[in-house]
Amino acid sequence: MFLVNEVFQTIQGEASYTGTPALFLRLQGCPVGCPWCDTKHTWRVAPEHAVAISVMLEKQSDAPTFARMTWQDLVDTVRKFQARHVVITGGEPCCYDLTQLTSELIGLGYSVQVETSGTYPVCVHPQTWVTVSPKIGMPGGLTVLPDALWRANEIKHPVGREQDIDNLRVVLRGANPKALVWLQPLSQSRRATALCIREATTNGWRVSVQTHKFLGVR
Ligand code: SF4
């Protein structure tokens, strides 16, 4: 059973799939505790916040409510939208075993992406595109798992200062060497952007900006 915070169609604004129309499945629950998290309403699973699937699907703004859904419910929901790319995000989606859900969707011809902090085992179909945004030293006390870094197709790292680059270098020692590396300037500040461009240029990495924010879409 999946606890689903929201389902919405937009474009993927970040990293390799930038510009791709996508259906986002946001799952409830995350114990990582990043201070800058912009989805804090997904952290807690409070039984009193459970709602019907129909109510969750009509949600128009951030809220801690969620619906209980089986993988069949989710596949049926995905099929009602037009987007052919499905992004499973959170919260921390890898709190859930995503093997069956990703397999069913890929079997139906969808491309599937999972966005994870790397702190839980990544249980997905082999063709799933895995984006790891490694959360190091966060208040939740979880460590980034070597297996998650090895499974990553891309590593997307928020960067605000030099220390973030140093942390990334440590992470990359255990990561899949074929993984694309994206630096994401925190808050698109001038300083962070300049740092990202410099380091991407020097190291053969890339810069990812949150294009959906420039476009004014979710
Ligand atoms: Fe928020 Fe993601 Fe960090 Fe969880 S891992 S606290 S959802 S930014």
Coordinates of C-alpha atoms and ligand atoms in Angstrom, one line a residue:
M1 CA 0.0 0.0 0.0
F2 CA 1.3 3.4 -1.0
L3 CA 0.5 6.6 0.9
V4 CA 0.1 9.2 -1.8
N5 CA 0.3 13.0 -1.0
E6 CA -0.5 14.2 -4.5
V7 CA -0.6 13.4 -8.2
F8 CA 0.0 16.2 -10.7
Q9 CA 1.0 16.7 -14.3
T10 CA 3.6 19.3 -15.3
I11 CA 7.0 19.3 -16.9
Q12 CA 10.1 17.9 -15.2
G13 CA 12.1 21.0 -14.5
E14 CA 15.4 19.6 -13.4
A15 CA 18.4 17.6 -14.7
S16 CA 18.3 15.1 -17.6
Y17 CA 14.6 15.0 -18.2
T18 CA 14.2 18.8 -18.1
G19 CA 11.4 19.9 -20.3
T20 CA 9.7 16.5 -20.4
P21 CA 6.0 16.4 -19.7
A22 CA 5.6 14.3 -16.6
L23 CA 3.2 13.0 -14.1
F24 CA 4.5 13.3 -10.6
L25 CA 3.5 10.8 -7.9
R26 CA 4.4 12.3 -4.5
L27 CA 4.5 9.7 -1.8
Q28 CA 4.0 10.5 1.9
G29 CA 6.7 10.0 4.5
C30 CA 10.3 11.2 4.9
P31 CA 12.6 10.9 8.0
V32 CA 15.6 12.6 6.5
G33 CA 14.8 16.1 7.9
C34 CA 16.6 18.5 5.4
P35 CA 16.3 22.0 7.0
W36 CA 15.6 23.6 3.6
C37 CA 13.1 21.0 2.5
D38 CA 10.2 22.6 0.5
T39 CA 7.9 19.6 1.0
K40 CA 7.9 19.4 4.8
H41 CA 4.2 18.6 4.6
T42 CA 5.2 15.1 3.3
W43 CA 7.3 14.2 6.3
R44 CA 4.8 12.8 8.8
V45 CA 2.3 10.1 8.3
A46 CA -0.5 11.0 10.6
P47 CA -3.5 8.6 10.5
E48 CA -5.9 11.6 10.9
H49 CA -4.6 13.0 7.6
A50 CA -5.8 10.0 5.5
V51 CA -8.3 11.0 2.9
A52 CA -10.2 9.3 0.0
I53 CA -8.3 8.9 -3.3
S54 CA -10.8 11.3 -5.0
V55 CA -10.1 14.0 -2.4
M56 CA -6.4 13.6 -2.7
L57 CA -6.5 13.9 -6.5
E58 CA -8.3 17.2 -6.3
K59 CA -5.8 18.8 -3.9
Q60 CA -4.8 22.3 -5.1
S61 CA -2.2 23.3 -2.5
D62 CA 0.4 21.7 -0.2
A63 CA -1.1 19.8 2.6
P64 CA -0.1 16.8 4.8
T65 CA -3.1 14.8 3.7
F66 CA -2.6 11.5 1.8
A67 CA -4.6 8.7 0.2
R68 CA -3.9 5.0 0.6
M69 CA -3.4 3.4 -2.8
T70 CA -2.4 0.1 -4.2
W71 CA -0.1 -0.2 -7.2
Q72 CA -3.1 -1.0 -9.3
D73 CA -4.8 2.2 -8.1
L74 CA -1.7 4.2 -9.1
V75 CA -1.4 2.6 -12.5
D76 CA -5.1 3.2 -13.1
T77 CA -4.6 6.9 -12.1
V78 CA -1.5 7.3 -14.3
R79 CA -3.4 6.0 -17.3
K80 CA -6.0 8.9 -16.9
F81 CA -3.3 11.4 -17.7
Q82 CA -1.5 12.1 -21.0
A83 CA 2.2 12.4 -19.9
R84 CA 4.3 9.3 -20.8
H85 CA 7.0 10.0 -18.2
V86 CA 6.2 9.2 -14.6
V87 CA 8.3 10.7 -11.7
I88 CA 8.0 9.1 -8.3
T89 CA 9.0 11.5 -5.7
G90 CA 8.3 12.5 -2.1
G91 CA 8.9 12.6 0.7
E92 CA 11.3 9.8 0.3
P93 CA 9.8 7.4 -2.2
C94 CA 12.4 4.7 -1.5
C95 CA 10.7 4.2 1.9
Y96 CA 8.5 2.0 -0.3
D97 CA 9.4 -1.0 -2.4
L98 CA 8.7 0.4 -5.9
T99 CA 9.6 -2.8 -7.8
Q100 CA 6.1 -3.8 -8.8
L101 CA 4.8 -0.3 -9.5
T102 CA 7.8 0.7 -11.7
S103 CA 7.6 -2.7 -13.5
E104 CA 4.0 -2.3 -14.3
L105 CA 4.4 1.2 -15.6
I106 CA 7.5 0.3 -17.7
G107 CA 5.6 -2.7 -19.0
L108 CA 2.9 -0.3 -20.2
G109 CA 5.5 1.8 -22.1
Y110 CA 6.0 4.6 -19.7
S111 CA 9.4 5.9 -18.8
V112 CA 9.8 6.1 -15.0
Q113 CA 12.0 8.2 -12.8
V114 CA 12.6 8.0 -9.1
E115 CA 13.9 10.9 -7.1
T116 CA 15.6 9.8 -3.9
S117 CA 17.9 11.0 -1.2
G118 CA 19.8 7.8 -1.4
T119 CA 19.2 6.9 2.3
Y120 CA 17.0 3.9 1.6
P121 CA 17.5 0.8 -0.7
V122 CA 16.4 1.6 -4.2
C123 CA 13.9 -1.2 -5.1
V124 CA 12.8 -0.5 -8.7
H125 CA 12.6 -2.1 -12.2
P126 CA 16.1 -2.1 -13.8
Q127 CA 15.0 0.3 -16.6
T128 CA 13.9 3.0 -14.0
W129 CA 15.9 6.2 -14.2
V130 CA 17.2 6.8 -10.7
T131 CA 18.0 10.4 -9.6
V132 CA 19.9 10.5 -6.3
S133 CA 20.2 13.8 -4.5
P134 CA 22.4 12.6 -1.7
K135 CA 21.4 14.1 1.7
I136 CA 24.5 14.1 3.8
G137 CA 24.6 14.8 7.6
M138 CA 20.9 15.7 7.9
P139 CA 19.1 15.9 11.2
G140 CA 17.4 12.5 10.7
G141 CA 20.8 10.8 11.1
L142 CA 20.5 8.6 8.0
T143 CA 23.5 7.8 5.9
V144 CA 23.6 7.8 2.1
L145 CA 23.8 4.1 1.0
P146 CA 26.6 3.0 -1.3
D147 CA 24.2 0.8 -3.2
A148 CA 21.9 3.8 -3.9
L149 CA 24.9 5.7 -5.3
W150 CA 25.9 2.8 -7.4
R151 CA 22.4 2.5 -8.8
A152 CA 22.2 6.2 -9.7
N153 CA 21.7 7.2 -13.3
E154 CA 22.3 10.8 -12.3
I155 CA 23.4 12.5 -9.1
K156 CA 21.8 15.9 -8.5
H157 CA 23.5 17.9 -5.8
P158 CA 22.3 21.2 -4.3
V159 CA 25.3 23.6 -4.0
G160 CA 25.4 26.8 -2.0
R161 CA 29.1 26.9 -0.9
E162 CA 32.5 25.2 -1.4
Q163 CA 31.8 22.7 1.4
D164 CA 29.0 21.3 -0.8
I165 CA 31.5 20.6 -3.5
D166 CA 33.8 18.9 -1.0
N167 CA 30.9 16.7 0.2
L168 CA 30.1 15.8 -3.4
R169 CA 33.6 14.6 -4.1
V170 CA 33.4 12.3 -1.1
V171 CA 30.0 10.9 -2.3
L172 CA 31.3 10.4 -5.9
R173 CA 34.1 8.1 -4.6
G174 CA 31.4 5.4 -4.1
A175 CA 29.1 6.3 -7.0
N176 CA 28.4 4.8 -10.3
P177 CA 31.2 6.3 -12.5
K178 CA 28.7 6.5 -15.4
A179 CA 26.2 8.6 -13.5
L180 CA 25.7 12.1 -14.8
V181 CA 26.5 14.7 -12.2
W182 CA 24.3 17.8 -11.9
L183 CA 25.0 20.8 -9.7
Q184 CA 22.0 22.7 -8.6
P185 CA 22.6 26.3 -7.4
L186 CA 20.7 26.8 -4.1
S187 CA 18.0 29.4 -4.5
Q188 CA 19.6 30.3 -7.9
S189 CA 21.8 32.8 -6.0
R190 CA 24.5 34.5 -8.0
R191 CA 27.3 33.1 -5.8
A192 CA 26.0 29.6 -5.9
T193 CA 25.4 29.8 -9.7
A194 CA 29.0 31.0 -10.3
L195 CA 30.4 28.3 -8.1
C196 CA 28.3 25.6 -10.0
I197 CA 29.4 26.9 -13.4
R198 CA 33.0 26.9 -12.4
E199 CA 33.0 23.4 -10.9
A200 CA 30.9 22.0 -13.7
T201 CA 33.3 23.4 -16.3
T202 CA 36.4 22.1 -14.4
N203 CA 35.1 18.6 -13.7
G204 CA 32.9 17.8 -16.7
W205 CA 29.7 18.0 -14.6
R206 CA 26.5 19.9 -15.5
V207 CA 24.4 22.7 -14.1
S208 CA 20.8 22.1 -13.4
V209 CA 18.4 25.0 -12.7
Q210 CA 14.8 24.6 -11.5
T211 CA 13.3 25.6 -14.9
H212 CA 9.8 25.0 -13.7
K213 CA 10.2 27.9 -11.3
F214 CA 11.2 30.2 -14.1
L215 CA 8.2 29.1 -16.1
G216 CA 5.9 29.6 -13.1
V217 CA 4.6 26.0 -13.1
R218 CA 4.8 23.4 -10.4
Ligands
SF4_1 FE1 12.6 17.0 2.1 FE2 13.7 15.3 0.3 FE3 15.1 16.1 2.4 FE4 13.0 14.4 2.7 S1 15.0 14.0 1.6 S2 13.6 16.1 4.0 S3 11.6 15.2 1.2 S4 14.4 17.4 0.7

